[in-house]
Short mmCIF file of C-alpha atoms in Angstrom, two decimals:
data_model
loop_
_atom_site.label_atom_id
_atom_site.label_comp_id
_atom_site.label_asym_id
_atom_site.label_seq_id
_atom_site.Cartn_x
_atom_site.Cartn_y
_atom_site.Cartn_z
CA UNK A 683 28.15 -3.45 10.08
CA UNK A 684 25.68 -2.98 7.39
CA UNK A 685 22.29 -3.60 8.04
CA UNK A 686 20.64 -3.63 4.94
CA UNK A 687 20.07 -6.04 2.10
CA UNK A 688 18.84 -6.15 -1.62
CA UNK A 689 17.38 -8.92 -3.38
CA UNK A 690 18.81 -12.33 -3.72
CA UNK A 691 21.66 -11.82 -1.46
CA UNK A 692 19.94 -12.29 1.10
CA UNK A 693 19.07 -15.56 3.05
CA UNK A 694 15.68 -15.95 5.82
CA UNK A 695 15.99 -19.07 7.88
CA UNK A 696 12.36 -21.54 7.56
CA UNK A 697 9.43 -20.54 9.59
CA UNK A 698 6.43 -22.06 10.55
CA UNK A 699 3.07 -21.16 10.50
CA UNK A 700 2.25 -20.63 14.51
CA UNK A 701 5.68 -18.12 15.41
CA UNK A 702 4.89 -16.47 12.18
CA UNK A 703 2.50 -12.81 12.70
CA UNK A 704 2.18 -10.05 9.64
CA UNK A 705 1.37 -5.97 10.38
CA UNK A 706 -0.04 -4.24 7.16
CA UNK A 707 0.16 -0.86 6.28
CA UNK A 708 -2.11 0.87 4.18
CA UNK A 709 -0.86 3.08 1.41
CA UNK A 710 -3.68 5.12 -0.35
CA UNK A 711 -2.43 3.56 -4.03
CA UNK A 712 -1.75 1.14 -1.80
CA UNK A 713 -0.91 -0.42 1.82
CA UNK A 714 1.81 -2.64 3.38
CA UNK A 715 2.16 -5.64 5.40
CA UNK A 716 4.24 -7.00 8.18
CA UNK A 717 4.83 -10.04 10.48
CA UNK A 718 7.27 -11.24 13.60
CA UNK A 719 7.92 -14.32 15.02
CA UNK A 720 11.45 -15.78 17.37
CA UNK A 721 14.15 -15.21 15.48
CA UNK A 722 17.54 -17.32 15.22
CA UNK A 723 20.14 -16.63 18.03
CA UNK A 724 23.67 -15.87 18.38
CA UNK A 725 25.33 -15.94 21.73
CA UNK A 726 23.38 -12.98 24.05
CA UNK A 727 21.71 -11.68 20.50
CA UNK A 728 18.53 -12.14 18.18
CA UNK A 729 18.32 -11.38 15.23
CA UNK A 730 15.39 -10.14 13.57
CA UNK A 731 14.72 -10.13 9.29
CA UNK A 732 12.98 -6.69 8.13
CA UNK A 733 11.45 -8.03 4.91
CA UNK A 734 10.31 -4.17 3.12
CA UNK A 735 9.37 -3.45 -0.73
CA UNK A 736 10.27 0.47 -0.42
CA UNK A 737 13.14 1.08 -2.08
CA UNK A 738 12.69 5.18 -0.72
CA UNK A 739 12.58 4.43 2.84
CA UNK A 740 15.78 2.79 3.30
CA UNK A 741 17.27 5.67 5.43
CA UNK A 742 14.23 6.11 6.90
CA UNK A 743 14.40 2.44 7.98
CA UNK A 744 17.66 1.81 9.10
CA UNK A 745 16.89 5.17 10.98
CA UNK A 746 14.08 3.32 12.82
CA UNK A 747 16.05 0.47 13.37
CA UNK A 748 19.36 2.53 14.63
CA UNK A 749 16.72 3.82 16.86
CA UNK A 750 15.53 0.42 18.09
CA UNK A 751 18.06 -1.30 18.40
CA UNK A 752 19.85 1.20 20.56
CA UNK A 753 16.56 1.06 22.76
CA UNK A 754 16.83 -3.52 22.02
CA UNK A 755 20.73 -4.26 22.59
CA UNK A 756 20.45 -7.67 22.75
CA UNK A 757 18.40 -7.67 19.34
CA UNK A 758 19.95 -6.98 16.09
CA UNK A 759 17.35 -5.93 12.68
CA UNK A 760 18.69 -6.67 9.21
CA UNK A 761 17.06 -4.69 6.76
CA UNK A 762 15.96 -6.57 3.18
CA UNK A 763 14.27 -4.47 0.58
CA UNK A 764 13.15 -6.41 -1.95
CA UNK A 765 11.95 -4.50 -5.40
CA UNK A 766 9.48 -7.48 -6.29
CA UNK A 767 7.83 -7.82 -2.99
CA UNK A 768 4.79 -9.51 -3.95
CA UNK A 769 6.96 -12.64 -5.63
CA UNK A 770 9.81 -12.59 -3.37
CA UNK A 771 7.23 -13.40 -0.02
CA UNK A 772 5.32 -15.60 -2.40
CA UNK A 773 8.48 -17.79 -2.81
CA UNK A 774 9.59 -17.26 0.93
CA UNK A 775 5.94 -18.36 2.13
CA UNK A 776 5.90 -21.67 -0.58
CA UNK A 777 9.66 -22.59 1.67
CA UNK A 778 8.87 -22.17 4.81
CA UNK A 779 11.46 -19.03 4.67
CA UNK A 780 9.56 -16.53 6.33
CA UNK A 781 11.59 -13.49 7.45
CA UNK A 782 10.58 -11.98 11.12
CA UNK A 783 8.77 -8.60 9.99
CA UNK A 784 7.06 -7.86 6.93
CA UNK A 785 6.34 -5.18 4.92
CA UNK A 786 4.02 -5.40 1.63
CA UNK A 787 1.76 -2.90 -0.59
CA UNK A 788 -1.94 -3.61 0.77
CA UNK A 789 -3.87 -4.35 -1.69
CA UNK A 790 -5.51 -7.53 -3.61
CA UNK A 791 -2.70 -10.02 -3.35
CA UNK A 792 -1.94 -9.49 0.48
CA UNK A 793 -6.31 -10.74 0.79
CA UNK A 794 -5.17 -13.31 -0.14
CA UNK A 795 -2.50 -14.13 1.78
CA UNK A 796 -4.61 -12.70 4.67
CA UNK A 797 -6.96 -15.31 3.74
CA UNK A 798 -4.91 -17.41 3.84
CA UNK A 799 -4.43 -16.90 7.81
CA UNK A 800 -0.46 -17.51 7.19
CA UNK A 801 0.68 -14.33 9.90
CA UNK A 802 0.02 -14.12 13.10
CA UNK A 803 -3.03 -13.25 15.17
CA UNK A 804 -3.37 -10.12 16.16
CA UNK A 805 -6.69 -10.38 18.09
CA UNK A 806 -5.93 -10.24 21.55
CA UNK A 807 -2.75 -7.79 21.42
CA UNK A 808 -3.04 -5.14 23.37
CA UNK A 809 -1.06 -2.97 20.13
CA UNK A 810 -3.95 -3.89 18.10
CA UNK A 811 -5.55 -0.74 20.07
CA UNK A 812 -2.51 1.85 18.51
CA UNK A 813 -4.07 1.30 15.00
CA UNK A 814 -6.00 3.78 13.26
CA UNK A 815 -9.89 1.80 12.91
CA UNK A 816 -10.70 3.18 9.63
CA UNK A 817 -7.32 2.06 8.05
CA UNK A 818 -8.17 -1.34 9.77
CA UNK A 819 -11.12 -1.87 8.33
CA UNK A 820 -9.60 -1.54 5.06
CA UNK A 821 -7.65 -3.86 5.80
CA UNK A 822 -10.38 -6.31 7.00
CA UNK A 823 -12.27 -6.19 3.78
CA UNK A 824 -9.04 -7.02 2.11
CA UNK A 825 -9.09 -10.16 4.22
CA UNK A 826 -12.87 -10.58 3.65
CA UNK A 827 -12.65 -12.59 7.33
CA UNK A 828 -13.59 -10.96 10.57
CA UNK A 829 -12.44 -14.00 12.47
CA UNK A 830 -8.78 -13.25 13.11
CA UNK A 831 -6.70 -9.87 12.77
CA UNK A 832 -3.44 -10.91 10.57
CA UNK A 833 -2.12 -7.31 9.95
CA UNK A 834 -1.84 -4.21 11.33
CA UNK A 835 -2.41 -0.90 9.36
CA UNK A 836 1.22 1.17 10.52
CA UNK A 837 0.65 3.88 7.75
CA UNK A 838 -1.42 5.52 4.70
CA UNK A 839 -1.51 8.49 2.12
CA UNK A 840 -4.10 10.41 0.60
CA UNK A 841 -4.31 11.66 -2.91
CA UNK A 842 -3.56 15.37 -4.76
CA UNK A 843 -2.30 17.35 -7.23
CA UNK A 844 1.13 19.11 -7.13
CA UNK A 845 0.86 22.49 -9.31
CA UNK A 846 3.37 24.84 -10.06
CA UNK A 847 2.94 27.75 -7.88
CA UNK A 848 5.20 29.95 -10.35
CA UNK A 849 3.24 28.94 -13.41
CA UNK A 850 -0.16 29.64 -12.11
CA UNK A 851 1.06 33.11 -10.67
CA UNK A 852 2.65 34.06 -14.16
CA UNK A 853 -0.66 32.97 -16.48
CA UNK A 854 -3.01 34.91 -13.55
CA UNK A 855 -4.47 31.49 -13.40
CA UNK A 856 -6.75 30.61 -9.25
CA UNK A 857 -6.19 27.02 -8.22
CA UNK A 858 -9.50 24.90 -9.27
CA UNK A 859 -11.74 23.72 -7.35
CA UNK A 860 -13.96 21.69 -9.04
CA UNK A 861 -13.74 19.73 -12.10
CA UNK A 862 -14.60 21.87 -14.21
CA UNK A 863 -12.98 24.53 -12.72
CA UNK A 864 -9.66 22.21 -13.96
CA UNK A 865 -10.24 21.11 -17.14
CA UNK A 866 -10.39 25.43 -17.58
CA UNK A 867 -7.62 25.66 -15.82
CA UNK A 868 -5.79 22.75 -18.09
CA UNK A 869 -6.85 24.17 -21.32
CA UNK A 870 -5.35 28.19 -20.10
CA UNK A 871 -2.16 26.37 -19.64
CA UNK A 872 -2.49 24.27 -23.16
CA UNK A 873 -3.58 27.80 -25.51
CA UNK A 874 -0.39 28.76 -23.20
CA UNK A 875 1.77 26.30 -24.99
CA UNK A 876 2.55 24.77 -21.42
CA UNK A 877 1.69 20.85 -20.58
CA UNK A 878 -0.72 20.58 -17.95
CA UNK A 879 0.35 17.33 -16.77
CA UNK A 880 3.06 14.97 -16.61
CA UNK A 881 2.12 11.63 -16.01
CA UNK A 882 4.36 9.20 -14.56
CA UNK A 883 3.11 6.06 -16.33
CA UNK A 884 6.81 4.27 -17.12
CA UNK A 885 5.01 1.95 -14.49
CA UNK A 886 1.24 0.58 -14.96
CA UNK A 887 0.55 1.60 -11.03
CA UNK A 888 1.49 5.30 -11.17
CA UNK A 889 -2.18 5.39 -13.12
CA UNK A 890 -4.05 4.22 -10.11
CA UNK A 891 -3.30 7.13 -7.94
CA UNK A 892 -5.73 9.73 -10.34
CA UNK A 893 -7.90 6.04 -11.12
CA UNK A 894 -8.41 6.19 -6.81
CA UNK A 895 -8.53 9.94 -6.30
CA UNK A 896 -11.73 10.22 -8.84
CA UNK A 897 -12.69 6.66 -7.74
CA UNK A 898 -13.65 7.29 -4.37
CA UNK A 899 -16.83 8.88 -5.17
CA UNK A 900 -18.67 6.54 -6.53
CA UNK A 901 -17.58 4.05 -4.36
CA UNK A 902 -19.39 4.95 -2.06
CA UNK A 903 -22.76 4.28 -0.21
CA UNK A 904 -21.55 0.06 0.20
CA UNK A 905 -20.42 0.23 -3.21
CA UNK A 906 -18.86 -3.01 -2.52
CA UNK A 907 -19.98 -4.39 -0.40
CA UNK A 908 -23.50 -4.88 -2.83
CA UNK A 909 -20.56 -6.10 -5.23
CA UNK A 910 -18.86 -8.82 -3.09
CA UNK A 911 -22.98 -9.97 -2.27
CA UNK A 912 -23.44 -10.09 -5.89
CA UNK A 913 -19.90 -13.02 -6.60
CA UNK A 914 -19.66 -14.19 -9.75
CA UNK A 915 -22.89 -12.60 -10.71
CA UNK A 916 -22.35 -9.27 -11.46
CA UNK A 917 -22.39 -7.97 -14.72
CA UNK A 918 -23.51 -4.68 -16.55
CA UNK A 919 -27.10 -5.28 -15.69
CA UNK A 920 -26.43 -5.76 -12.03
CA UNK A 921 -27.40 -2.83 -8.99
CA UNK A 922 -23.51 -1.90 -9.36
CA UNK A 923 -20.96 -2.66 -11.82
CA UNK A 924 -17.83 -1.35 -12.29
CA UNK A 925 -19.00 -0.68 -15.85
CA UNK A 926 -21.73 1.25 -15.38
CA UNK A 927 -20.63 2.76 -11.51
CA UNK A 928 -16.82 3.65 -12.48
CA UNK A 929 -18.17 4.87 -16.35
CA UNK A 930 -17.43 8.82 -15.52
CA UNK A 931 -13.96 8.18 -13.81
CA UNK A 932 -13.06 6.39 -16.84
CA UNK A 933 -13.96 8.91 -18.56
CA UNK A 934 -12.04 11.76 -16.29
CA UNK A 935 -9.24 9.85 -16.59
CA UNK A 936 -8.39 9.19 -19.77
CA UNK A 937 -9.61 13.14 -20.30
CA UNK A 938 -6.60 13.96 -17.14
CA UNK A 939 -4.11 11.84 -19.62
CA UNK A 940 -5.46 14.34 -22.84
CA UNK A 941 -3.57 16.81 -21.59
CA UNK A 942 -0.22 14.98 -20.53
#
């Protein structure tokens, strides 16, 4: 029997806060969230509804589900991939039809859900010790509250630049290691009639990887902690602000896309 469903065809069952759990996973352009609760049962078997947001991960999750079910024959897992997961999960929460297991991108919207504390608290759960503390710290920052641990990180990504080795070899180019060297390579490629970058910008979120990569530098030294302390009082003349601290990042991103 096929376990994967998509969109509105899937019908989760009602669930209450006390029985809901959450697990969040960070991907560098973002991160994901999970919940678990006792599911409805059929004779001799428990069914878990698994809500996840990455279409490209369908096959991977199917393999994981198959391995899990082989080890736990009394549990059946139904995968439900949602392309608009942030909207879908809010609709389900409002209707009190929360899935048993949820993955969501761990960004600002997830922070709102974590602060609402609608998911299971993992504070005293042994599984918390298996999570990379650095990833868990990021999730804690999203929640802005350390009284509960309502999400667990299970994956994170890194940014990088993929380059064409053949073109570099043909053009006699060395792999750049600094910003100035990168721009020099772009100039040489442009002069040779070669487009230096391809921007996958059909979706707005794909602008984030380059911004995140370059924005990591001004975000050091407690930038976001200071920003939170300022609250609504933050402005251009504040000790820290996006307008001031990220100006160079914005300029560099514009420069990169001028070569796209």
